[in-house]
């Protein structure tokens, strides 16, 4: 049997009071909501159930059955669907000291940060990865090296995974930056999309860099990838995958060692599977 909805009239006074409803019904141009269904046992041009997309993601509620439900990050078809696991680097020296890090290479992984990276490695030990991509900046690079121990494929370092460049704020303690550069610091914290230095908008630029990173990663042969990078870059990667603008920069937070996962269909469209998982930081949890 094939059923087809023919018409739907939206109710015009469904939220009115009983007194208002009586007044409204006096007007002949107002009608109650109606839905007419026509059914037939004969064949139809449209199937009763939509054809599944060639990527069968049964856990997503068949969201991939619908074109343009999200944005393609590759703008071209992929040879296979992909799964990408994102990891933020472990605790760094400037994290510990409360300094603005940005793209500086002077902030290094602490002893605690190394242990966090080891926890991430153990938590992901049951997962197969075809490739690991990392920012070449020290704190992320060291985290990636710990995570990738025992894996055969070489690490790939991408400049497109570097952290945002924050100019004169880099290396300053947050408390000092607030006093010395109050306008710039407050803008960076409260309105980061409009923070700029010499005509450069670091967060907006980061969005463009994140899209470049996604293309580099997703167009690489393979199905499962590991990515190690920084907090601001992770915000940009997650937001660009979800179609969110730079104004949503601080809507996403990722802890040191936090793990997030995405799946991508062959159109390069993303679906967020998990965000900032940290169970492994407090237990011996292993992700299956």
PDB file of C-alpha atoms in Angstrom:
ATOM      1  CA  UNK A   1       0.000   0.000   0.000  1.00  0.00           C
ATOM      2  CA  UNK A   2       1.257   3.503  -0.854  1.00  0.00           C
ATOM      3  CA  UNK A   3       0.103   6.520   1.099  1.00  0.00           C
ATOM      4  CA  UNK A   4       0.517  10.143   0.103  1.00  0.00           C
ATOM      5  CA  UNK A   5      -0.153  13.333   2.048  1.00  0.00           C
ATOM      6  CA  UNK A   6      -2.193  15.670  -0.149  1.00  0.00           C
ATOM      7  CA  UNK A   7      -2.588  18.787   1.947  1.00  0.00           C
ATOM      8  CA  UNK A   8      -1.942  20.243   5.358  1.00  0.00           C
ATOM      9  CA  UNK A   9      -3.506  23.390   6.780  1.00  0.00           C
ATOM     10  CA  UNK A  10      -1.756  24.897   9.789  1.00  0.00           C
ATOM     11  CA  UNK A  11      -4.168  25.804  12.633  1.00  0.00           C
ATOM     12  CA  UNK A  12      -4.548  29.573  12.986  1.00  0.00           C
ATOM     13  CA  UNK A  13      -5.880  29.743  16.514  1.00  0.00           C
ATOM     14  CA  UNK A  14      -4.551  26.656  18.282  1.00  0.00           C
ATOM     15  CA  UNK A  15      -2.943  28.804  21.012  1.00  0.00           C
ATOM     16  CA  UNK A  16      -5.888  31.157  21.591  1.00  0.00           C
ATOM     17  CA  UNK A  17      -8.038  31.174  24.713  1.00  0.00           C
ATOM     18  CA  UNK A  18     -11.544  29.694  24.559  1.00  0.00           C
ATOM     19  CA  UNK A  19     -12.998  33.219  24.422  1.00  0.00           C
ATOM     20  CA  UNK A  20     -10.691  34.189  21.560  1.00  0.00           C
ATOM     21  CA  UNK A  21     -11.464  30.948  19.750  1.00  0.00           C
ATOM     22  CA  UNK A  22     -15.208  31.661  19.766  1.00  0.00           C
ATOM     23  CA  UNK A  23     -14.523  35.096  18.328  1.00  0.00           C
ATOM     24  CA  UNK A  24     -12.165  33.667  15.662  1.00  0.00           C
ATOM     25  CA  UNK A  25     -14.627  31.018  14.479  1.00  0.00           C
ATOM     26  CA  UNK A  26     -17.026  33.764  13.410  1.00  0.00           C
ATOM     27  CA  UNK A  27     -14.716  34.532  10.506  1.00  0.00           C
ATOM     28  CA  UNK A  28     -15.317  32.268   7.505  1.00  0.00           C
ATOM     29  CA  UNK A  29     -11.709  32.381   6.325  1.00  0.00           C
ATOM     30  CA  UNK A  30     -10.417  30.475   9.380  1.00  0.00           C
ATOM     31  CA  UNK A  31     -10.384  26.685   9.314  1.00  0.00           C
ATOM     32  CA  UNK A  32      -9.268  23.959  11.614  1.00  0.00           C
ATOM     33  CA  UNK A  33      -6.124  21.986  10.786  1.00  0.00           C
ATOM     34  CA  UNK A  34      -6.800  19.278   8.216  1.00  0.00           C
ATOM     35  CA  UNK A  35      -4.624  16.509   6.910  1.00  0.00           C
ATOM     36  CA  UNK A  36      -5.841  14.399   3.983  1.00  0.00           C
ATOM     37  CA  UNK A  37      -4.178  11.089   3.194  1.00  0.00           C
ATOM     38  CA  UNK A  38      -4.732   9.124  -0.010  1.00  0.00           C
ATOM     39  CA  UNK A  39      -3.788   5.467  -0.025  1.00  0.00           C
ATOM     40  CA  UNK A  40      -3.651   3.012  -2.871  1.00  0.00           C
ATOM     41  CA  UNK A  41      -2.734  -0.635  -3.210  1.00  0.00           C
ATOM     42  CA  UNK A  42      -1.457  -0.071  -6.725  1.00  0.00           C
ATOM     43  CA  UNK A  43       2.211   0.490  -7.543  1.00  0.00           C
ATOM     44  CA  UNK A  44       3.645   3.975  -7.367  1.00  0.00           C
ATOM     45  CA  UNK A  45       6.625   5.777  -8.777  1.00  0.00           C
ATOM     46  CA  UNK A  46       8.059   6.385  -5.296  1.00  0.00           C
ATOM     47  CA  UNK A  47       9.008   3.448  -3.037  1.00  0.00           C
ATOM     48  CA  UNK A  48       7.401   3.181   0.365  1.00  0.00           C
ATOM     49  CA  UNK A  49      10.799   3.443   2.077  1.00  0.00           C
ATOM     50  CA  UNK A  50      13.630   5.641   0.934  1.00  0.00           C
ATOM     51  CA  UNK A  51      16.644   3.911  -0.580  1.00  0.00           C
ATOM     52  CA  UNK A  52      19.571   3.822   1.790  1.00  0.00           C
ATOM     53  CA  UNK A  53      22.629   5.852   0.935  1.00  0.00           C
ATOM     54  CA  UNK A  54      25.568   3.671  -0.027  1.00  0.00           C
ATOM     55  CA  UNK A  55      27.024   4.400   3.423  1.00  0.00           C
ATOM     56  CA  UNK A  56      24.921   2.428   5.884  1.00  0.00           C
ATOM     57  CA  UNK A  57      25.086   4.310   9.170  1.00  0.00           C
ATOM     58  CA  UNK A  58      22.305   2.556  11.013  1.00  0.00           C
ATOM     59  CA  UNK A  59      23.174   4.241  14.311  1.00  0.00           C
ATOM     60  CA  UNK A  60      22.530   7.722  12.940  1.00  0.00           C
ATOM     61  CA  UNK A  61      18.811   7.298  12.364  1.00  0.00           C
ATOM     62  CA  UNK A  62      19.456   7.176   8.584  1.00  0.00           C
ATOM     63  CA  UNK A  63      20.421  10.862   8.604  1.00  0.00           C
ATOM     64  CA  UNK A  64      22.647  10.225   5.608  1.00  0.00           C
ATOM     65  CA  UNK A  65      19.609   9.339   3.498  1.00  0.00           C
ATOM     66  CA  UNK A  66      19.014  13.043   2.981  1.00  0.00           C
ATOM     67  CA  UNK A  67      21.183  15.154   0.716  1.00  0.00           C
ATOM     68  CA  UNK A  68      22.380  18.544   1.940  1.00  0.00           C
ATOM     69  CA  UNK A  69      21.515  17.641   5.547  1.00  0.00           C
ATOM     70  CA  UNK A  70      24.987  18.922   6.377  1.00  0.00           C
ATOM     71  CA  UNK A  71      27.946  20.520   4.585  1.00  0.00           C
ATOM     72  CA  UNK A  72      30.564  18.677   2.516  1.00  0.00           C
ATOM     73  CA  UNK A  73      34.052  19.430   3.777  1.00  0.00           C
ATOM     74  CA  UNK A  74      35.741  18.019   0.682  1.00  0.00           C
ATOM     75  CA  UNK A  75      33.499  19.319  -2.116  1.00  0.00           C
ATOM     76  CA  UNK A  76      34.198  16.064  -3.915  1.00  0.00           C
ATOM     77  CA  UNK A  77      33.284  12.416  -3.432  1.00  0.00           C
ATOM     78  CA  UNK A  78      35.446  10.196  -1.260  1.00  0.00           C
ATOM     79  CA  UNK A  79      36.369   6.637  -2.192  1.00  0.00           C
ATOM     80  CA  UNK A  80      35.045   5.387   1.144  1.00  0.00           C
ATOM     81  CA  UNK A  81      33.383   6.623   4.307  1.00  0.00           C
ATOM     82  CA  UNK A  82      35.765   7.804   7.042  1.00  0.00           C
ATOM     83  CA  UNK A  83      36.037   7.946  10.801  1.00  0.00           C
ATOM     84  CA  UNK A  84      38.204  10.583  12.469  1.00  0.00           C
ATOM     85  CA  UNK A  85      39.245  10.646  16.137  1.00  0.00           C
ATOM     86  CA  UNK A  86      40.355  14.032  17.481  1.00  0.00           C
ATOM     87  CA  UNK A  87      42.590  14.340  20.557  1.00  0.00           C
ATOM     88  CA  UNK A  88      43.733  17.458  22.391  1.00  0.00           C
ATOM     89  CA  UNK A  89      47.358  17.446  23.576  1.00  0.00           C
ATOM     90  CA  UNK A  90      48.168  16.732  27.220  1.00  0.00           C
ATOM     91  CA  UNK A  91      48.773  19.368  29.881  1.00  0.00           C
ATOM     92  CA  UNK A  92      51.544  21.764  28.834  1.00  0.00           C
ATOM     93  CA  UNK A  93      53.879  23.998  30.836  1.00  0.00           C
ATOM     94  CA  UNK A  94      51.995  27.143  29.832  1.00  0.00           C
ATOM     95  CA  UNK A  95      48.644  25.485  30.591  1.00  0.00           C
ATOM     96  CA  UNK A  96      50.010  24.916  34.078  1.00  0.00           C
ATOM     97  CA  UNK A  97      51.337  28.478  34.394  1.00  0.00           C
ATOM     98  CA  UNK A  98      48.183  30.121  33.060  1.00  0.00           C
ATOM     99  CA  UNK A  99      49.867  31.658  30.011  1.00  0.00           C
ATOM    100  CA  UNK A 100      48.415  32.433  26.585  1.00  0.00           C
ATOM    101  CA  UNK A 101      49.908  29.784  24.280  1.00  0.00           C
ATOM    102  CA  UNK A 102      48.776  30.432  20.732  1.00  0.00           C
ATOM    103  CA  UNK A 103      51.202  29.144  18.105  1.00  0.00           C
ATOM    104  CA  UNK A 104      54.289  29.418  20.328  1.00  0.00           C
ATOM    105  CA  UNK A 105      56.581  26.398  20.371  1.00  0.00           C
ATOM    106  CA  UNK A 106      57.976  27.255  23.820  1.00  0.00           C
ATOM    107  CA  UNK A 107      55.207  25.551  25.790  1.00  0.00           C
ATOM    108  CA  UNK A 108      56.139  21.896  26.282  1.00  0.00           C
ATOM    109  CA  UNK A 109      54.357  18.818  27.571  1.00  0.00           C
ATOM    110  CA  UNK A 110      54.635  18.419  31.353  1.00  0.00           C
ATOM    111  CA  UNK A 111      55.104  15.153  33.227  1.00  0.00           C
ATOM    112  CA  UNK A 112      51.356  15.159  33.861  1.00  0.00           C
ATOM    113  CA  UNK A 113      50.778  15.824  30.158  1.00  0.00           C
ATOM    114  CA  UNK A 114      52.871  12.800  29.191  1.00  0.00           C
ATOM    115  CA  UNK A 115      50.847  10.602  31.555  1.00  0.00           C
ATOM    116  CA  UNK A 116      47.640  11.982  30.000  1.00  0.00           C
ATOM    117  CA  UNK A 117      48.958  11.095  26.536  1.00  0.00           C
ATOM    118  CA  UNK A 118      49.738   7.574  27.779  1.00  0.00           C
ATOM    119  CA  UNK A 119      46.182   7.268  29.085  1.00  0.00           C
ATOM    120  CA  UNK A 120      44.892   8.308  25.662  1.00  0.00           C
ATOM    121  CA  UNK A 121      47.085   5.691  24.001  1.00  0.00           C
ATOM    122  CA  UNK A 122      45.755   2.969  26.298  1.00  0.00           C
ATOM    123  CA  UNK A 123      42.165   4.139  25.826  1.00  0.00           C
ATOM    124  CA  UNK A 124      42.537   3.881  22.040  1.00  0.00           C
ATOM    125  CA  UNK A 125      44.617   0.681  22.026  1.00  0.00           C
ATOM    126  CA  UNK A 126      41.740  -1.406  20.607  1.00  0.00           C
ATOM    127  CA  UNK A 127      41.180   0.974  17.699  1.00  0.00           C
ATOM    128  CA  UNK A 128      42.814   0.632  14.294  1.00  0.00           C
ATOM    129  CA  UNK A 129      44.068   3.806  12.638  1.00  0.00           C
ATOM    130  CA  UNK A 130      45.416   4.023   9.115  1.00  0.00           C
ATOM    131  CA  UNK A 131      47.198   7.287   9.806  1.00  0.00           C
ATOM    132  CA  UNK A 132      47.928   9.822  12.533  1.00  0.00           C
ATOM    133  CA  UNK A 133      48.014  13.541  11.737  1.00  0.00           C
ATOM    134  CA  UNK A 134      49.435  16.031  14.206  1.00  0.00           C
ATOM    135  CA  UNK A 135      50.283  19.661  14.636  1.00  0.00           C
ATOM    136  CA  UNK A 136      54.084  20.103  14.483  1.00  0.00           C
ATOM    137  CA  UNK A 137      54.012  22.384  17.553  1.00  0.00           C
ATOM    138  CA  UNK A 138      55.912  20.777  20.449  1.00  0.00           C
ATOM    139  CA  UNK A 139      53.113  20.036  22.934  1.00  0.00           C
ATOM    140  CA  UNK A 140      50.946  18.356  20.276  1.00  0.00           C
ATOM    141  CA  UNK A 141      53.893  16.656  18.556  1.00  0.00           C
ATOM    142  CA  UNK A 142      55.037  15.004  21.796  1.00  0.00           C
ATOM    143  CA  UNK A 143      51.478  13.899  22.581  1.00  0.00           C
ATOM    144  CA  UNK A 144      51.180  12.343  19.118  1.00  0.00           C
ATOM    145  CA  UNK A 145      54.511  10.546  19.485  1.00  0.00           C
ATOM    146  CA  UNK A 146      53.339   8.975  22.754  1.00  0.00           C
ATOM    147  CA  UNK A 147      49.940   8.067  21.295  1.00  0.00           C
ATOM    148  CA  UNK A 148      51.422   6.527  18.160  1.00  0.00           C
ATOM    149  CA  UNK A 149      54.015   4.310  19.866  1.00  0.00           C
ATOM    150  CA  UNK A 150      53.946   0.783  18.441  1.00  0.00           C
ATOM    151  CA  UNK A 151      52.078   1.776  15.269  1.00  0.00           C
ATOM    152  CA  UNK A 152      53.701   1.096  11.903  1.00  0.00           C
ATOM    153  CA  UNK A 153      52.702   4.064   9.744  1.00  0.00           C
ATOM    154  CA  UNK A 154      54.799   7.232  10.157  1.00  0.00           C
ATOM    155  CA  UNK A 155      53.343  10.304  11.823  1.00  0.00           C
ATOM    156  CA  UNK A 156      52.203  13.067   9.466  1.00  0.00           C
ATOM    157  CA  UNK A 157      52.655  16.648  10.654  1.00  0.00           C
ATOM    158  CA  UNK A 158      50.365  19.259   9.098  1.00  0.00           C
ATOM    159  CA  UNK A 159      50.900  22.996   9.347  1.00  0.00           C
ATOM    160  CA  UNK A 160      47.141  23.329   8.901  1.00  0.00           C
ATOM    161  CA  UNK A 161      46.735  21.797  12.387  1.00  0.00           C
ATOM    162  CA  UNK A 162      48.787  24.503  14.114  1.00  0.00           C
ATOM    163  CA  UNK A 163      47.204  26.596  16.838  1.00  0.00           C
ATOM    164  CA  UNK A 164      45.950  30.144  16.202  1.00  0.00           C
ATOM    165  CA  UNK A 165      48.622  32.852  16.201  1.00  0.00           C
ATOM    166  CA  UNK A 166      47.861  35.357  18.988  1.00  0.00           C
ATOM    167  CA  UNK A 167      50.677  37.838  18.369  1.00  0.00           C
ATOM    168  CA  UNK A 168      51.846  39.832  21.428  1.00  0.00           C
ATOM    169  CA  UNK A 169      49.554  37.933  23.820  1.00  0.00           C
ATOM    170  CA  UNK A 170      51.528  34.721  23.398  1.00  0.00           C
ATOM    171  CA  UNK A 171      53.609  33.840  26.444  1.00  0.00           C
ATOM    172  CA  UNK A 172      51.893  36.378  28.681  1.00  0.00           C
ATOM    173  CA  UNK A 173      50.159  35.246  31.838  1.00  0.00           C
ATOM    174  CA  UNK A 174      46.424  35.743  31.494  1.00  0.00           C
ATOM    175  CA  UNK A 175      46.296  37.998  34.556  1.00  0.00           C
ATOM    176  CA  UNK A 176      49.025  40.259  33.080  1.00  0.00           C
ATOM    177  CA  UNK A 177      47.508  40.352  29.588  1.00  0.00           C
ATOM    178  CA  UNK A 178      44.205  41.527  31.048  1.00  0.00           C
ATOM    179  CA  UNK A 179      45.970  44.484  32.701  1.00  0.00           C
ATOM    180  CA  UNK A 180      48.444  45.451  29.952  1.00  0.00           C
ATOM    181  CA  UNK A 181      46.162  44.917  26.949  1.00  0.00           C
ATOM    182  CA  UNK A 182      42.661  45.165  28.458  1.00  0.00           C
ATOM    183  CA  UNK A 183      40.773  45.899  25.229  1.00  0.00           C
ATOM    184  CA  UNK A 184      42.490  43.199  23.164  1.00  0.00           C
ATOM    185  CA  UNK A 185      42.393  40.602  25.932  1.00  0.00           C
ATOM    186  CA  UNK A 186      38.712  41.122  26.724  1.00  0.00           C
ATOM    187  CA  UNK A 187      37.843  40.939  23.021  1.00  0.00           C
ATOM    188  CA  UNK A 188      39.825  37.699  22.712  1.00  0.00           C
ATOM    189  CA  UNK A 189      37.973  36.216  25.665  1.00  0.00           C
ATOM    190  CA  UNK A 190      34.460  37.584  25.143  1.00  0.00           C
ATOM    191  CA  UNK A 191      34.207  38.191  21.393  1.00  0.00           C
ATOM    192  CA  UNK A 192      36.994  36.077  19.824  1.00  0.00           C
ATOM    193  CA  UNK A 193      35.573  36.177  16.295  1.00  0.00           C
ATOM    194  CA  UNK A 194      36.151  39.945  16.284  1.00  0.00           C
ATOM    195  CA  UNK A 195      39.546  39.906  17.972  1.00  0.00           C
ATOM    196  CA  UNK A 196      42.089  41.333  15.527  1.00  0.00           C
ATOM    197  CA  UNK A 197      45.666  42.576  15.381  1.00  0.00           C
ATOM    198  CA  UNK A 198      46.963  44.679  12.481  1.00  0.00           C
ATOM    199  CA  UNK A 199      43.937  43.773  10.393  1.00  0.00           C
ATOM    200  CA  UNK A 200      44.307  40.021  11.034  1.00  0.00           C
ATOM    201  CA  UNK A 201      41.421  38.115  12.658  1.00  0.00           C
ATOM    202  CA  UNK A 202      43.041  34.966  14.170  1.00  0.00           C
ATOM    203  CA  UNK A 203      39.803  33.048  14.816  1.00  0.00           C
ATOM    204  CA  UNK A 204      38.340  33.746  11.377  1.00  0.00           C
ATOM    205  CA  UNK A 205      41.657  32.747   9.839  1.00  0.00           C
ATOM    206  CA  UNK A 206      41.575  29.587  11.952  1.00  0.00           C
ATOM    207  CA  UNK A 207      38.239  28.627  10.370  1.00  0.00           C
ATOM    208  CA  UNK A 208      39.827  28.735   6.899  1.00  0.00           C
ATOM    209  CA  UNK A 209      42.822  26.738   8.142  1.00  0.00           C
ATOM    210  CA  UNK A 210      40.525  24.129   9.721  1.00  0.00           C
ATOM    211  CA  UNK A 211      38.709  23.608   6.420  1.00  0.00           C
ATOM    212  CA  UNK A 212      42.068  23.120   4.731  1.00  0.00           C
ATOM    213  CA  UNK A 213      43.059  20.577   7.402  1.00  0.00           C
ATOM    214  CA  UNK A 214      39.810  18.644   6.921  1.00  0.00           C
ATOM    215  CA  UNK A 215      40.412  18.399   3.182  1.00  0.00           C
ATOM    216  CA  UNK A 216      43.984  17.194   3.683  1.00  0.00           C
ATOM    217  CA  UNK A 217      42.868  14.549   6.169  1.00  0.00           C
ATOM    218  CA  UNK A 218      39.736  13.299   4.419  1.00  0.00           C
ATOM    219  CA  UNK A 219      41.314  13.073   0.963  1.00  0.00           C
ATOM    220  CA  UNK A 220      44.064  10.807   2.328  1.00  0.00           C
ATOM    221  CA  UNK A 221      43.618   7.096   1.447  1.00  0.00           C
ATOM    222  CA  UNK A 222      42.296   5.101   4.391  1.00  0.00           C
ATOM    223  CA  UNK A 223      39.193   4.886   6.549  1.00  0.00           C
ATOM    224  CA  UNK A 224      40.255   5.584  10.135  1.00  0.00           C
ATOM    225  CA  UNK A 225      42.367   8.546  11.178  1.00  0.00           C
ATOM    226  CA  UNK A 226      43.755   9.931  14.423  1.00  0.00           C
ATOM    227  CA  UNK A 227      44.308  13.692  14.753  1.00  0.00           C
ATOM    228  CA  UNK A 228      46.260  15.371  17.567  1.00  0.00           C
ATOM    229  CA  UNK A 229      46.094  19.132  17.884  1.00  0.00           C
ATOM    230  CA  UNK A 230      45.226  22.147  20.064  1.00  0.00           C
ATOM    231  CA  UNK A 231      42.139  23.496  21.799  1.00  0.00           C
ATOM    232  CA  UNK A 232      41.387  26.421  19.486  1.00  0.00           C
ATOM    233  CA  UNK A 233      42.069  24.348  16.383  1.00  0.00           C
ATOM    234  CA  UNK A 234      39.801  21.601  17.732  1.00  0.00           C
ATOM    235  CA  UNK A 235      37.058  24.177  18.241  1.00  0.00           C
ATOM    236  CA  UNK A 236      37.520  25.267  14.625  1.00  0.00           C
ATOM    237  CA  UNK A 237      37.589  21.679  13.298  1.00  0.00           C
ATOM    238  CA  UNK A 238      34.432  20.732  15.205  1.00  0.00           C
ATOM    239  CA  UNK A 239      32.555  23.912  14.332  1.00  0.00           C
ATOM    240  CA  UNK A 240      33.454  23.840  10.620  1.00  0.00           C
ATOM    241  CA  UNK A 241      32.393  20.183  10.432  1.00  0.00           C
ATOM    242  CA  UNK A 242      29.037  21.123  11.970  1.00  0.00           C
ATOM    243  CA  UNK A 243      28.583  24.264   9.876  1.00  0.00           C
ATOM    244  CA  UNK A 244      28.973  26.651  12.816  1.00  0.00           C
ATOM    245  CA  UNK A 245      30.389  30.152  12.342  1.00  0.00           C
ATOM    246  CA  UNK A 246      33.427  31.658  14.157  1.00  0.00           C
ATOM    247  CA  UNK A 247      30.999  33.402  16.521  1.00  0.00           C
ATOM    248  CA  UNK A 248      30.371  29.967  18.072  1.00  0.00           C
ATOM    249  CA  UNK A 249      34.081  29.572  18.939  1.00  0.00           C
ATOM    250  CA  UNK A 250      33.538  29.313  22.682  1.00  0.00           C
ATOM    251  CA  UNK A 251      30.460  27.112  22.369  1.00  0.00           C
ATOM    252  CA  UNK A 252      32.843  24.123  22.234  1.00  0.00           C
ATOM    253  CA  UNK A 253      35.291  23.105  24.946  1.00  0.00           C
ATOM    254  CA  UNK A 254      37.834  20.282  24.924  1.00  0.00           C
ATOM    255  CA  UNK A 255      39.939  19.224  27.915  1.00  0.00           C
ATOM    256  CA  UNK A 256      43.582  18.207  27.801  1.00  0.00           C
ATOM    257  CA  UNK A 257      43.495  14.618  26.544  1.00  0.00           C
ATOM    258  CA  UNK A 258      39.818  14.932  25.567  1.00  0.00           C
ATOM    259  CA  UNK A 259      38.714  12.688  22.689  1.00  0.00           C
ATOM    260  CA  UNK A 260      36.052  13.501  20.079  1.00  0.00           C
ATOM    261  CA  UNK A 261      34.968  11.421  17.093  1.00  0.00           C
ATOM    262  CA  UNK A 262      33.375  12.119  13.722  1.00  0.00           C
ATOM    263  CA  UNK A 263      32.097   9.870  10.966  1.00  0.00           C
ATOM    264  CA  UNK A 264      31.991  11.064   7.356  1.00  0.00           C
ATOM    265  CA  UNK A 265      29.979   9.713   4.451  1.00  0.00           C
ATOM    266  CA  UNK A 266      31.306   9.544   0.887  1.00  0.00           C
ATOM    267  CA  UNK A 267      30.104  13.078   0.227  1.00  0.00           C
ATOM    268  CA  UNK A 268      32.460  14.358   2.909  1.00  0.00           C
ATOM    269  CA  UNK A 269      29.585  15.261   5.238  1.00  0.00           C
ATOM    270  CA  UNK A 270      30.235  14.994   8.971  1.00  0.00           C
ATOM    271  CA  UNK A 271      28.312  13.529  11.853  1.00  0.00           C
ATOM    272  CA  UNK A 272      29.569  14.146  15.384  1.00  0.00           C
ATOM    273  CA  UNK A 273      29.622  10.838  17.274  1.00  0.00           C
ATOM    274  CA  UNK A 274      31.207  11.908  20.560  1.00  0.00           C
ATOM    275  CA  UNK A 275      32.572  15.110  22.083  1.00  0.00           C
ATOM    276  CA  UNK A 276      35.335  15.614  24.658  1.00  0.00           C
ATOM    277  CA  UNK A 277      35.282  12.102  26.124  1.00  0.00           C
ATOM    278  CA  UNK A 278      37.422  12.034  29.272  1.00  0.00           C
ATOM    279  CA  UNK A 279      36.474   8.797  31.094  1.00  0.00           C
ATOM    280  CA  UNK A 280      39.964   7.448  30.297  1.00  0.00           C
ATOM    281  CA  UNK A 281      41.569  10.335  32.209  1.00  0.00           C
ATOM    282  CA  UNK A 282      40.112   9.098  35.500  1.00  0.00           C
ATOM    283  CA  UNK A 283      40.037   5.340  34.999  1.00  0.00           C
ATOM    284  CA  UNK A 284      41.471   2.550  32.847  1.00  0.00           C
ATOM    285  CA  UNK A 285      38.617   2.876  30.405  1.00  0.00           C
ATOM    286  CA  UNK A 286      39.278   1.519  26.902  1.00  0.00           C
ATOM    287  CA  UNK A 287      37.098   2.605  23.985  1.00  0.00           C
ATOM    288  CA  UNK A 288      35.788  -0.176  21.778  1.00  0.00           C
TER     289      UNK A 288
END
